XYZ file of C-alpha atoms in Angstrom:
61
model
C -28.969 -32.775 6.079
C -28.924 -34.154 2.123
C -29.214 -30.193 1.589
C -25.906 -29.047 3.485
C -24.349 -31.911 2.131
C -25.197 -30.895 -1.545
C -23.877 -27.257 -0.422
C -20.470 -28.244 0.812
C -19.511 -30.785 -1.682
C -20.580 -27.751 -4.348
C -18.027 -25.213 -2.294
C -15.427 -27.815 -2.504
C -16.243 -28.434 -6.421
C -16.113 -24.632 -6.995
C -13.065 -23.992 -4.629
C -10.744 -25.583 -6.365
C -10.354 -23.403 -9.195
C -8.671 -20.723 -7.864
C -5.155 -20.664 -8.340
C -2.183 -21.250 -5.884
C -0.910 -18.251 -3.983
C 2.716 -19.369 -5.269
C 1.349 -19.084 -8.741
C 1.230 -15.021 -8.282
C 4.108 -13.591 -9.762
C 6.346 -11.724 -8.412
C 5.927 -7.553 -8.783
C 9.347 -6.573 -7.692
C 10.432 -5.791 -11.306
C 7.550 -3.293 -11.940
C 7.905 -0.592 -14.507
C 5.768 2.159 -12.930
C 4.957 5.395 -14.486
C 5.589 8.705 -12.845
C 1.970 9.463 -11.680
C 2.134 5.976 -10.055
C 5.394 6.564 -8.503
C 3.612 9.640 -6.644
C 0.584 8.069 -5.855
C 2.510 5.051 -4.330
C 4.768 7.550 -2.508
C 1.448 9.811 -0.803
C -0.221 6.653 -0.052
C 2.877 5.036 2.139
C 3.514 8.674 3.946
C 1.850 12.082 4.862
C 5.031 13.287 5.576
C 6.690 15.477 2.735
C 9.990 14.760 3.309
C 9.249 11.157 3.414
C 7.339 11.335 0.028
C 10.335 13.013 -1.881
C 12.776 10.346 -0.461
C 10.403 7.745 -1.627
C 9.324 9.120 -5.350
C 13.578 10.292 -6.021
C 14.416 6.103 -4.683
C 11.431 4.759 -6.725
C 12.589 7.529 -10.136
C 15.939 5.481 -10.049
C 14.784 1.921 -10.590
């Protein structure tokens, strides 16, 4: 019992270091390259059409 005890109070200890999620920043304002415009594009769509949409929207930000 002392032993599970030990355990939890340890996860609690340890637990606490990890940050807030309202501490993550915000990644709205992302400068992205042009490789990981397309990558970003093929992984949201298989369509083709969709992709170009996407990569000519994300190319004007």
């Amino acid at each position: 019992m002392i032993k599970i005890l030990i355990l939890f109070f340890l996860f609690l200890v340890s637990s606490c270091g990890y940050p807030d999620i309202d501490s993550v920043p915000n990644f709205k304002e992302v400068d992205l390259t042009e490789d990981e415009i397309i990558d970003l594009c093929q992984l949201s769509s298989t369509d083709k059409s969709e992709i170009d949409t996407c990569i000519v929207e994300k190319s004007k930000k």
